[in-house]
mmCIF file of C-alpha atoms in Angstrom:
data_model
loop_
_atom_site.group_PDB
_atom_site.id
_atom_site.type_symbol
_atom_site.label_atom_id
_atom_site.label_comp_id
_atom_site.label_asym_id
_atom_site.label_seq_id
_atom_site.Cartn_x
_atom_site.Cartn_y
_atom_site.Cartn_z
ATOM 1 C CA UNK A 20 2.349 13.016 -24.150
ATOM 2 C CA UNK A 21 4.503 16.495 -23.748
ATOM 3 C CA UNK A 22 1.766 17.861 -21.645
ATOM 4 C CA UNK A 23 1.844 14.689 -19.544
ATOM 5 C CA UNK A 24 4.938 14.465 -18.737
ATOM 6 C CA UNK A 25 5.032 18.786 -18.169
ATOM 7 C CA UNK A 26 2.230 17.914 -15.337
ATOM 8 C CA UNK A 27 3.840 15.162 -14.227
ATOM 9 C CA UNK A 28 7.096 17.063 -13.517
ATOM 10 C CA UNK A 29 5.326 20.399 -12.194
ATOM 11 C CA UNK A 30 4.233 17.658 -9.192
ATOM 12 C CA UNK A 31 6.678 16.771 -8.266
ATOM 13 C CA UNK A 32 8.030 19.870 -6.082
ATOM 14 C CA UNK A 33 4.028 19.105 -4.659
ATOM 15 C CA UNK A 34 4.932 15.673 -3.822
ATOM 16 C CA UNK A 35 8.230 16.064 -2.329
ATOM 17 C CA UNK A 36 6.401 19.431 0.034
ATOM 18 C CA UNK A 37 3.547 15.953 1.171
ATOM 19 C CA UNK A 38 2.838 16.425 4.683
ATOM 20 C CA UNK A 39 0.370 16.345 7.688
ATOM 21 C CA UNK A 40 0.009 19.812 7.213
ATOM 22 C CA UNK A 41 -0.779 19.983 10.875
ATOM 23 C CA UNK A 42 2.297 19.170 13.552
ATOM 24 C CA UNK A 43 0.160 19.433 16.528
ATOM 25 C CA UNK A 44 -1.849 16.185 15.257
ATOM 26 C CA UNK A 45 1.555 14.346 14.287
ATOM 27 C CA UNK A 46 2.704 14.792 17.844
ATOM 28 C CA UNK A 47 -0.423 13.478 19.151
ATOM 29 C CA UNK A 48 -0.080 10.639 16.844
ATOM 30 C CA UNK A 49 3.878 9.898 17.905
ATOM 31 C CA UNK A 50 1.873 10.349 21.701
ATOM 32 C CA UNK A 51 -0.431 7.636 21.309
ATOM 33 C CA UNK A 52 1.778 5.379 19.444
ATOM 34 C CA UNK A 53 4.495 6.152 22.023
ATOM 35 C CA UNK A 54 3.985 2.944 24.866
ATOM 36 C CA UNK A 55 6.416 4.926 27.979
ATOM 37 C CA UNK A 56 3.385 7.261 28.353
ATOM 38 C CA UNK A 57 0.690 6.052 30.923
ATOM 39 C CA UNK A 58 -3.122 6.175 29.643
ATOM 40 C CA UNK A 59 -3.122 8.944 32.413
ATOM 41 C CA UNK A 60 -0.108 10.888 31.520
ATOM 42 C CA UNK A 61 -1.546 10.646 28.074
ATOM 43 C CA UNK A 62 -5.065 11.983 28.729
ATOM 44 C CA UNK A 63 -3.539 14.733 31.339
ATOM 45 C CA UNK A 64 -1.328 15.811 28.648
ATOM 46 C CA UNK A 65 -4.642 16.353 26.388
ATOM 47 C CA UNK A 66 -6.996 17.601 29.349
ATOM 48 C CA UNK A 67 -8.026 20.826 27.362
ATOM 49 C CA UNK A 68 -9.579 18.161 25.037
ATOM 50 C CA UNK A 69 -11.398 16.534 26.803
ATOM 51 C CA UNK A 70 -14.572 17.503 28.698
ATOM 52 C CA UNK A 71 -15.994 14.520 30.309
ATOM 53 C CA UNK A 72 -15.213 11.434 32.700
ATOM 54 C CA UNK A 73 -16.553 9.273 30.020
ATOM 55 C CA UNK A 74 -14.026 11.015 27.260
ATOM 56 C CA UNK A 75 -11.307 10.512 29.294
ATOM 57 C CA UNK A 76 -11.476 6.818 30.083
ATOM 58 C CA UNK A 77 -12.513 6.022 26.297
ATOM 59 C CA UNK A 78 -9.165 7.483 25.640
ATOM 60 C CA UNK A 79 -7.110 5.846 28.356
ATOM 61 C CA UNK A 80 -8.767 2.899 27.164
ATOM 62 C CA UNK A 81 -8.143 3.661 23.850
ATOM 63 C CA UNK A 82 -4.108 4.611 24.739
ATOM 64 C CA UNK A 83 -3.864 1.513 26.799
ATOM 65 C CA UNK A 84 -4.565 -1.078 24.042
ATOM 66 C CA UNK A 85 -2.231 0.822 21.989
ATOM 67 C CA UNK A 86 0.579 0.296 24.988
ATOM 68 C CA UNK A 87 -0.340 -3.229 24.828
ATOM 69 C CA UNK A 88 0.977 -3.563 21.492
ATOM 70 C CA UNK A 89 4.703 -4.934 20.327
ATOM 71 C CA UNK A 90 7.729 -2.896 20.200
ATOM 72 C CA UNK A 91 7.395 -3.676 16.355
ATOM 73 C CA UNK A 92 4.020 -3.030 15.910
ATOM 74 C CA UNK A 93 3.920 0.240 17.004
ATOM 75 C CA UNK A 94 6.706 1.102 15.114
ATOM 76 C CA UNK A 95 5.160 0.058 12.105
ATOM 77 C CA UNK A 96 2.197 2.065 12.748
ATOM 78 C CA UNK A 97 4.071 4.955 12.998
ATOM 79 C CA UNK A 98 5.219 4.035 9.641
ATOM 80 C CA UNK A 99 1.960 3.727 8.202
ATOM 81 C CA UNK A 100 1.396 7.872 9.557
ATOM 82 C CA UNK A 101 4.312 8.529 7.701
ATOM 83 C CA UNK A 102 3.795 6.828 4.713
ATOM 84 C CA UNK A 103 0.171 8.843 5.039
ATOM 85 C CA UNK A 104 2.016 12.125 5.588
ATOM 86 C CA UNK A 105 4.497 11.819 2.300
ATOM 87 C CA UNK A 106 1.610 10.312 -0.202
ATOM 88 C CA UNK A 107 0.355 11.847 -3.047
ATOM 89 C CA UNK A 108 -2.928 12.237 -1.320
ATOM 90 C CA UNK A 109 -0.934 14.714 1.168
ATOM 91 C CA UNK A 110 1.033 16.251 -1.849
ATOM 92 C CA UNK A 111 -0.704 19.763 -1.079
ATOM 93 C CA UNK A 112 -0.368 19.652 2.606
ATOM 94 C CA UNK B 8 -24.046 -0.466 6.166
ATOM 95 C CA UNK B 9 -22.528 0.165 2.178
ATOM 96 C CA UNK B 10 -23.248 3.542 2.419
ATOM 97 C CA UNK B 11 -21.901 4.150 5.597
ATOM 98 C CA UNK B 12 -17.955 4.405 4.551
ATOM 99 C CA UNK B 13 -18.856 6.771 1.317
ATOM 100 C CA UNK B 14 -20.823 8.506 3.848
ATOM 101 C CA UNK B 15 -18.149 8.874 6.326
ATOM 102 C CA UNK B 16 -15.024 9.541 4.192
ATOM 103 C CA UNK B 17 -17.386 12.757 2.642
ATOM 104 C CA UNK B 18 -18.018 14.051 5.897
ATOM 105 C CA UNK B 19 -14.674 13.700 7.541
ATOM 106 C CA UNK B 20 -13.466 15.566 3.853
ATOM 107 C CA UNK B 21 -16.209 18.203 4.365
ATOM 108 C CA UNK B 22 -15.143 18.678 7.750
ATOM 109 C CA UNK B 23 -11.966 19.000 7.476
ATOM 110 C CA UNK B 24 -12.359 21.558 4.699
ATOM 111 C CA UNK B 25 -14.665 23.615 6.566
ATOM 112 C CA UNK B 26 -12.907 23.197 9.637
ATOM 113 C CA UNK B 27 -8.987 22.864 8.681
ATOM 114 C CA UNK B 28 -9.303 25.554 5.849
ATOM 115 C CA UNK B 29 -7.061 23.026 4.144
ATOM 116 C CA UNK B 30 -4.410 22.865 7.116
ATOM 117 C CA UNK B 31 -4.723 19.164 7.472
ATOM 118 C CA UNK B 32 -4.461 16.425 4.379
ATOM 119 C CA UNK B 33 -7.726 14.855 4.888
ATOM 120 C CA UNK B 34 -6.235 11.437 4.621
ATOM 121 C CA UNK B 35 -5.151 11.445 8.533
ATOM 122 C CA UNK B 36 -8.740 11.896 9.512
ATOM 123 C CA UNK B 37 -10.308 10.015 7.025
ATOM 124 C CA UNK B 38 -7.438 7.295 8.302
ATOM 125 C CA UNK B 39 -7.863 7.995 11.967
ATOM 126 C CA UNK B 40 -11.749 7.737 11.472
ATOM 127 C CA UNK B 41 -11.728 4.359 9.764
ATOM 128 C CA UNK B 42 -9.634 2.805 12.376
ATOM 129 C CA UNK B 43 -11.897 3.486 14.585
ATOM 130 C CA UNK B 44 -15.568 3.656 13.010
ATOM 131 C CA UNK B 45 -15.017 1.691 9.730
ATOM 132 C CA UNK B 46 -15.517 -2.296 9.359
ATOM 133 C CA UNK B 47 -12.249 -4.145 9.292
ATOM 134 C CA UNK B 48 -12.606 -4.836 6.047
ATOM 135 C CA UNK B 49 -13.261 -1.367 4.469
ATOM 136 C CA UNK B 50 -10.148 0.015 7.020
ATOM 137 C CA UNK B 51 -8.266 -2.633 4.733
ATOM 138 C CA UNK B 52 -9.469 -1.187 1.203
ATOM 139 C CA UNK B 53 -8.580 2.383 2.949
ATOM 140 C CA UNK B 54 -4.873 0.897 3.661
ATOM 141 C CA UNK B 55 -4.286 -0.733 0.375
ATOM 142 C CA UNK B 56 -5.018 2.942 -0.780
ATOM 143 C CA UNK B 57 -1.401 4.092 0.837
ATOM 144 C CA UNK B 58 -0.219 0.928 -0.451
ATOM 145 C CA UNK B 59 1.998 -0.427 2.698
ATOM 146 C CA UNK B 60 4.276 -3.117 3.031
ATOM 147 C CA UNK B 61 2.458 -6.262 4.127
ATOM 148 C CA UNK B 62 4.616 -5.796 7.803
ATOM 149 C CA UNK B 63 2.845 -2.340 8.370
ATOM 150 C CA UNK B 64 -0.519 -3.418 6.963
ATOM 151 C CA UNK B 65 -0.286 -6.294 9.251
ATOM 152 C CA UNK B 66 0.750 -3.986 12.222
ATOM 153 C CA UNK B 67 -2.554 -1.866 11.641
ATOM 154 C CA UNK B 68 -4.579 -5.075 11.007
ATOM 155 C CA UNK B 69 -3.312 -5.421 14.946
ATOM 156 C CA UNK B 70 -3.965 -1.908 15.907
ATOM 157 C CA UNK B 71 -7.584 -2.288 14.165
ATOM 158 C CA UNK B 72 -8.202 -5.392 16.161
ATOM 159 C CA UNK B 73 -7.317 -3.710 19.248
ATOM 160 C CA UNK B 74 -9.596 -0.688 18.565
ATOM 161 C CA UNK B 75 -12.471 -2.823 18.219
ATOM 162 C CA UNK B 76 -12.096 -3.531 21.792
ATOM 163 C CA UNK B 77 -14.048 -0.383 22.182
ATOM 164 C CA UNK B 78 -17.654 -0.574 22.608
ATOM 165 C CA UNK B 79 -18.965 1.778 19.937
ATOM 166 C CA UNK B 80 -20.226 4.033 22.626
ATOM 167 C CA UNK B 81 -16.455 4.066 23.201
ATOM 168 C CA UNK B 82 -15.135 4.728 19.911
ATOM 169 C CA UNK B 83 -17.618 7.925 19.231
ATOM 170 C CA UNK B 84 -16.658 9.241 22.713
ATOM 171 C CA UNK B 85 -12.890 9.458 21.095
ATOM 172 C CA UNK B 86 -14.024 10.434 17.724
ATOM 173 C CA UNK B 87 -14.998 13.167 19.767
ATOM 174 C CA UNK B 88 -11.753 13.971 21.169
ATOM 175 C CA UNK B 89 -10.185 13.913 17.778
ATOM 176 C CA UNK B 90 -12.678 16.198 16.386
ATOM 177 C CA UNK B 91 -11.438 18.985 18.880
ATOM 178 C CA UNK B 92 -7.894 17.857 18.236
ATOM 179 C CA UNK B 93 -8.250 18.568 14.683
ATOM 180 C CA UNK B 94 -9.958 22.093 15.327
ATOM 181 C CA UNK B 95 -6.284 22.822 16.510
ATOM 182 C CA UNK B 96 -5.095 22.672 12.837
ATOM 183 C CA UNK B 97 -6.181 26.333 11.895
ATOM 184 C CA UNK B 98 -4.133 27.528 14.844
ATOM 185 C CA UNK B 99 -1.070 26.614 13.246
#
């Protein structure tokens, strides 16, 4: 039980560090989620990313049913990313 | 069609390993990936993982529909994008 509870507390400094561990893809996510930017402005800002005409309206497609969402819902997807950043499956990132 | 979402979740892992060096919590991609190649109902199980509130699982119920808009041409054509986007992660 004292071993248990000496893991248990050594994991904690790992789950309060959770994260993305990559900033570049939480932007991108906070981009996508984000309904003032256009499906254009949105793929423009990504253009190194993507190579073809077919890419690039997949994704404005993609971006514009996102914008087509409620106020509410897309801020409760961006609260599901965060509650994915700070888990315990992110407690090494 | 049961195989397929083992299948995946490996692969996006692997990938991310390989790629990432362990820069990125596999989670996001495995998330991002499911949202847009899973079945509704195994994005669901992959939620109830993170354990939301039922507002936010709702939301991405939502977000799911709207995804499956895509054709699946569609989706993979994005799951391509992401795939470079997530190369970016051993930059940083």
């Amino acid at each position: 039980m004292k071993l248990v509870t000496v893991f248990m507390l050594s994991a904690l400094p790992l789950y309060c560090s959770a994260g993305s561990g990559c900033q570049f893809i939480e932007d991108i996510v906070s981009k996508t989620i984000d309904a003032s930017m256009s499906p254009a402005e949105f793929t423009k800002d990504l253009e190194a990313y993507i190579e073809t005409d077919a890419e690039e309206n997949a994704f404005q497609k993609m971006k514009h049913l996102f914008n087509s969402q409620s106020k509410e819902t897309l801020a409760n997807i961006q609260e599901m990313m965060t509650t994915v950043y700070n888990s315990f499956w992110c407690a090494l990132y | 069609m049961r195989l397929f979402l083992p299948v995946l979740l490996v692969t996006l892992a692997l990938y991310c390993c390989e790629v990432s060096a362990g820069t990125i919590c596999p989670a996001i991609p495995i998330e991002i990936g499911a949202m847009f190649l899973a079945p509704k109902p195994m994005f669901a199980r992959i939620l109830r993982l993170f354990d939301p509130s039922e507002e936010v699982f709702e939301a991405e119920m939502k977000a799911k529909d709207a995804i499956d808009v895509l054709t699946t041409k569609e989706k993979l054509l994005c799951m391509k994008i992401v795939g470079r986007l997530l190369k970016e992660c051993v930059k940083n």
